[in-house]
Amino acid sequence: MDHYKVLGLYRTASKEEIKAAFKKLAFQFHPDKHSQSPKAVRENATIRFKQVSEAYEVLMDDRKRADYNFRRSSGAGPETTTILSTATDTVGAGAVTSIINLGLVAVASRPSLNSLFGF
Protein backbone atom coordinates (compact mmCIF):
# COMPACT_ATOMS: atom_id res chain seq x y z
CA MET A 1 0.00 0.00 0.00
CA ASP A 2 1.38 3.41 -0.98
CA HIS A 3 0.70 5.72 1.97
CA TYR A 4 1.08 8.82 -0.17
CA LYS A 5 -1.40 7.53 -2.71
CA VAL A 6 -3.89 6.60 0.03
CA LEU A 7 -3.87 10.22 1.21
CA GLY A 8 -3.69 11.64 -2.32
CA LEU A 9 -0.37 13.36 -1.68
CA TYR A 10 3.08 13.73 -3.22
CA ARG A 11 6.14 12.40 -1.45
CA THR A 12 7.19 15.98 -0.68
CA ALA A 13 4.01 16.73 1.27
CA SER A 14 4.40 18.76 4.44
CA LYS A 15 3.00 17.69 7.80
CA GLU A 16 0.26 20.29 7.40
CA GLU A 17 -0.75 18.79 4.04
CA ILE A 18 -0.71 15.28 5.52
CA LYS A 19 -2.87 16.37 8.43
CA ALA A 20 -5.38 18.16 6.17
CA ALA A 21 -5.66 15.17 3.82
CA PHE A 22 -6.10 12.81 6.78
CA LYS A 23 -8.85 14.93 8.34
CA LYS A 24 -10.76 15.11 5.08
CA LEU A 25 -10.51 11.37 4.35
CA ALA A 26 -11.03 10.26 7.96
CA PHE A 27 -14.27 12.23 8.05
CA GLN A 28 -15.33 10.81 4.68
CA PHE A 29 -14.66 7.17 5.62
CA HIS A 30 -15.29 7.17 9.38
CA PRO A 31 -17.26 4.02 10.33
CA ASP A 32 -19.77 6.03 12.41
CA LYS A 33 -20.71 8.02 9.33
CA HIS A 34 -21.56 4.79 7.52
CA SER A 35 -23.36 2.96 10.33
CA GLN A 36 -26.65 3.03 8.39
CA SER A 37 -25.09 2.30 5.00
CA PRO A 38 -25.40 -1.06 3.22
CA LYS A 39 -22.98 -3.71 4.49
CA ALA A 40 -20.67 -3.53 1.44
CA VAL A 41 -20.36 0.26 1.70
CA ARG A 42 -19.82 0.06 5.46
CA GLU A 43 -17.07 -2.57 5.10
CA ASN A 44 -15.34 -0.63 2.32
CA ALA A 45 -15.44 2.56 4.39
CA THR A 46 -13.96 0.72 7.38
CA ILE A 47 -11.12 -0.67 5.28
CA ARG A 48 -10.39 2.74 3.75
CA PHE A 49 -10.52 4.38 7.21
CA LYS A 50 -7.91 1.90 8.49
CA GLN A 51 -5.68 2.55 5.45
CA VAL A 52 -5.96 6.32 5.90
CA SER A 53 -5.19 6.00 9.62
CA GLU A 54 -2.14 3.82 8.97
CA ALA A 55 -0.84 6.20 6.31
CA TYR A 56 -1.27 9.16 8.66
CA GLU A 57 0.50 7.35 11.51
CA VAL A 58 3.50 6.51 9.35
CA LEU A 59 3.83 9.81 7.49
CA MET A 60 3.44 12.06 10.54
CA ASP A 61 6.24 10.34 12.47
CA ASP A 62 9.60 11.54 11.10
CA ARG A 63 11.43 8.29 11.84
CA LYS A 64 8.68 6.06 10.43
CA ARG A 65 8.36 8.27 7.36
CA ALA A 66 12.11 8.20 6.68
CA ASP A 67 12.12 4.42 7.05
CA TYR A 68 9.08 4.12 4.76
CA ASN A 69 10.63 6.38 2.11
CA PHE A 70 13.92 4.46 2.28
CA ARG A 71 12.17 1.12 1.83
CA ARG A 72 10.08 2.42 -1.06
CA SER A 73 13.09 3.83 -2.88
CA SER A 74 15.22 0.72 -2.32
CA GLY A 75 12.51 -1.71 -3.35
CA ALA A 76 12.65 -3.51 0.00
CA GLY A 77 9.78 -5.87 0.67
CA PRO A 78 7.54 -6.19 3.73
CA GLU A 79 9.93 -8.66 5.38
CA THR A 80 12.70 -6.07 5.32
CA THR A 81 10.25 -3.50 6.66
CA THR A 82 9.65 -5.61 9.75
CA ILE A 83 13.34 -6.24 10.29
CA LEU A 84 14.29 -2.57 9.94
CA SER A 85 11.46 -1.41 12.19
CA THR A 86 12.37 -4.00 14.82
CA ALA A 87 16.02 -3.03 14.68
CA THR A 88 15.22 0.65 15.02
CA ASP A 89 12.82 0.07 17.92
CA THR A 90 15.24 -2.28 19.69
CA VAL A 91 18.52 -0.37 19.51
CA GLY A 92 17.36 3.15 18.64
CA ALA A 93 17.46 5.13 15.44
CA GLY A 94 20.98 6.43 16.08
CA ALA A 95 22.39 2.93 16.50
CA VAL A 96 21.20 1.71 13.14
CA THR A 97 24.32 2.91 11.42
CA SER A 98 24.87 0.66 8.48
CA ILE A 99 22.09 -1.59 7.34
CA ILE A 100 22.55 -3.11 3.94
CA ASN A 101 19.45 -4.23 2.11
CA LEU A 102 20.01 -7.64 0.52
CA GLY A 103 16.57 -8.41 -0.85
CA LEU A 104 14.59 -9.89 2.01
CA VAL A 105 17.42 -10.00 4.56
CA ALA A 106 18.98 -7.03 6.30
CA VAL A 107 22.55 -7.41 7.52
CA ALA A 108 23.81 -4.92 10.07
CA SER A 109 27.34 -3.85 10.88
CA ARG A 110 26.59 -3.50 14.62
CA PRO A 111 26.98 -6.63 16.78
CA SER A 112 23.78 -5.87 18.71
CA LEU A 113 21.83 -5.84 15.45
CA ASN A 114 23.51 -9.00 14.23
CA SER A 115 22.31 -10.85 17.34
CA LEU A 116 18.84 -9.42 16.81
CA PHE A 117 18.75 -10.95 13.32
CA GLY A 118 20.35 -14.20 14.46
CA PHE A 119 23.63 -13.74 12.54
mmCIF file of C-alpha atoms in Angstrom:
data_model
loop_
_atom_site.group_PDB
_atom_site.id
_atom_site.type_symbol
_atom_site.label_atom_id
_atom_site.label_comp_id
_atom_site.label_asym_id
_atom_site.label_seq_id
_atom_site.Cartn_x
_atom_site.Cartn_y
_atom_site.Cartn_z
ATOM 1 C CA MET A 1 0.000 0.000 0.000
ATOM 2 C CA ASP A 2 1.376 3.408 -0.976
ATOM 3 C CA HIS A 3 0.705 5.718 1.974
ATOM 4 C CA TYR A 4 1.082 8.825 -0.166
ATOM 5 C CA LYS A 5 -1.405 7.531 -2.711
ATOM 6 C CA VAL A 6 -3.890 6.602 0.031
ATOM 7 C CA LEU A 7 -3.866 10.217 1.214
ATOM 8 C CA GLY A 8 -3.690 11.642 -2.318
ATOM 9 C CA LEU A 9 -0.367 13.363 -1.678
ATOM 10 C CA TYR A 10 3.075 13.734 -3.222
ATOM 11 C CA ARG A 11 6.137 12.398 -1.447
ATOM 12 C CA THR A 12 7.195 15.980 -0.684
ATOM 13 C CA ALA A 13 4.007 16.732 1.270
ATOM 14 C CA SER A 14 4.398 18.761 4.444
ATOM 15 C CA LYS A 15 2.999 17.688 7.797
ATOM 16 C CA GLU A 16 0.257 20.285 7.400
ATOM 17 C CA GLU A 17 -0.754 18.788 4.041
ATOM 18 C CA ILE A 18 -0.713 15.276 5.519
ATOM 19 C CA LYS A 19 -2.872 16.370 8.433
ATOM 20 C CA ALA A 20 -5.377 18.156 6.172
ATOM 21 C CA ALA A 21 -5.665 15.169 3.824
ATOM 22 C CA PHE A 22 -6.100 12.815 6.778
ATOM 23 C CA LYS A 23 -8.845 14.926 8.339
ATOM 24 C CA LYS A 24 -10.762 15.109 5.078
ATOM 25 C CA LEU A 25 -10.511 11.372 4.349
ATOM 26 C CA ALA A 26 -11.032 10.260 7.956
ATOM 27 C CA PHE A 27 -14.274 12.229 8.052
ATOM 28 C CA GLN A 28 -15.331 10.812 4.681
ATOM 29 C CA PHE A 29 -14.662 7.168 5.615
ATOM 30 C CA HIS A 30 -15.290 7.168 9.375
ATOM 31 C CA PRO A 31 -17.258 4.018 10.326
ATOM 32 C CA ASP A 32 -19.768 6.029 12.406
ATOM 33 C CA LYS A 33 -20.706 8.023 9.327
ATOM 34 C CA HIS A 34 -21.562 4.789 7.519
ATOM 35 C CA SER A 35 -23.359 2.958 10.335
ATOM 36 C CA GLN A 36 -26.646 3.027 8.391
ATOM 37 C CA SER A 37 -25.090 2.302 4.997
ATOM 38 C CA PRO A 38 -25.400 -1.062 3.225
ATOM 39 C CA LYS A 39 -22.984 -3.710 4.493
ATOM 40 C CA ALA A 40 -20.673 -3.527 1.444
ATOM 41 C CA VAL A 41 -20.362 0.258 1.704
ATOM 42 C CA ARG A 42 -19.825 0.055 5.464
ATOM 43 C CA GLU A 43 -17.067 -2.571 5.097
ATOM 44 C CA ASN A 44 -15.338 -0.630 2.323
ATOM 45 C CA ALA A 45 -15.437 2.557 4.394
ATOM 46 C CA THR A 46 -13.956 0.715 7.382
ATOM 47 C CA ILE A 47 -11.116 -0.672 5.277
ATOM 48 C CA ARG A 48 -10.389 2.739 3.753
ATOM 49 C CA PHE A 49 -10.515 4.381 7.206
ATOM 50 C CA LYS A 50 -7.912 1.903 8.486
ATOM 51 C CA GLN A 51 -5.684 2.549 5.452
ATOM 52 C CA VAL A 52 -5.964 6.322 5.897
ATOM 53 C CA SER A 53 -5.191 6.004 9.619
ATOM 54 C CA GLU A 54 -2.138 3.821 8.972
ATOM 55 C CA ALA A 55 -0.840 6.201 6.305
ATOM 56 C CA TYR A 56 -1.274 9.156 8.662
ATOM 57 C CA GLU A 57 0.497 7.354 11.509
ATOM 58 C CA VAL A 58 3.505 6.505 9.346
ATOM 59 C CA LEU A 59 3.826 9.814 7.490
ATOM 60 C CA MET A 60 3.437 12.060 10.537
ATOM 61 C CA ASP A 61 6.242 10.338 12.467
ATOM 62 C CA ASP A 62 9.596 11.545 11.097
ATOM 63 C CA ARG A 63 11.430 8.292 11.842
ATOM 64 C CA LYS A 64 8.678 6.057 10.431
ATOM 65 C CA ARG A 65 8.363 8.273 7.359
ATOM 66 C CA ALA A 66 12.106 8.204 6.680
ATOM 67 C CA ASP A 67 12.117 4.417 7.045
ATOM 68 C CA TYR A 68 9.080 4.117 4.764
ATOM 69 C CA ASN A 69 10.635 6.384 2.113
ATOM 70 C CA PHE A 70 13.921 4.460 2.281
ATOM 71 C CA ARG A 71 12.175 1.121 1.832
ATOM 72 C CA ARG A 72 10.077 2.417 -1.064
ATOM 73 C CA SER A 73 13.093 3.831 -2.883
ATOM 74 C CA SER A 74 15.225 0.717 -2.315
ATOM 75 C CA GLY A 75 12.509 -1.714 -3.347
ATOM 76 C CA ALA A 76 12.647 -3.513 0.000
ATOM 77 C CA GLY A 77 9.779 -5.872 0.668
ATOM 78 C CA PRO A 78 7.544 -6.189 3.728
ATOM 79 C CA GLU A 79 9.926 -8.659 5.383
ATOM 80 C CA THR A 80 12.697 -6.066 5.321
ATOM 81 C CA THR A 81 10.251 -3.502 6.659
ATOM 82 C CA THR A 82 9.648 -5.614 9.747
ATOM 83 C CA ILE A 83 13.344 -6.237 10.286
ATOM 84 C CA LEU A 84 14.288 -2.572 9.935
ATOM 85 C CA SER A 85 11.460 -1.412 12.193
ATOM 86 C CA THR A 86 12.366 -4.005 14.823
ATOM 87 C CA ALA A 87 16.022 -3.031 14.683
ATOM 88 C CA THR A 88 15.222 0.653 15.024
ATOM 89 C CA ASP A 89 12.820 0.074 17.916
ATOM 90 C CA THR A 90 15.236 -2.285 19.689
ATOM 91 C CA VAL A 91 18.517 -0.366 19.510
ATOM 92 C CA GLY A 92 17.364 3.149 18.637
ATOM 93 C CA ALA A 93 17.459 5.128 15.436
ATOM 94 C CA GLY A 94 20.981 6.428 16.083
ATOM 95 C CA ALA A 95 22.391 2.929 16.497
ATOM 96 C CA VAL A 96 21.196 1.715 13.144
ATOM 97 C CA THR A 97 24.324 2.909 11.422
ATOM 98 C CA SER A 98 24.867 0.660 8.478
ATOM 99 C CA ILE A 99 22.088 -1.586 7.338
ATOM 100 C CA ILE A 100 22.551 -3.113 3.937
ATOM 101 C CA ASN A 101 19.454 -4.234 2.111
ATOM 102 C CA LEU A 102 20.011 -7.644 0.522
ATOM 103 C CA GLY A 103 16.568 -8.408 -0.852
ATOM 104 C CA LEU A 104 14.587 -9.892 2.006
ATOM 105 C CA VAL A 105 17.416 -10.002 4.560
ATOM 106 C CA ALA A 106 18.979 -7.033 6.302
ATOM 107 C CA VAL A 107 22.552 -7.406 7.522
ATOM 108 C CA ALA A 108 23.811 -4.921 10.067
ATOM 109 C CA SER A 109 27.342 -3.855 10.878
ATOM 110 C CA ARG A 110 26.590 -3.500 14.620
ATOM 111 C CA PRO A 111 26.980 -6.625 16.784
ATOM 112 C CA SER A 112 23.778 -5.875 18.713
ATOM 113 C CA LEU A 113 21.830 -5.840 15.447
ATOM 114 C CA ASN A 114 23.509 -8.997 14.233
ATOM 115 C CA SER A 115 22.308 -10.851 17.339
ATOM 116 C CA LEU A 116 18.840 -9.417 16.808
ATOM 117 C CA PHE A 117 18.746 -10.949 13.319
ATOM 118 C CA GLY A 118 20.347 -14.200 14.461
ATOM 119 C CA PHE A 119 23.626 -13.741 12.545
#
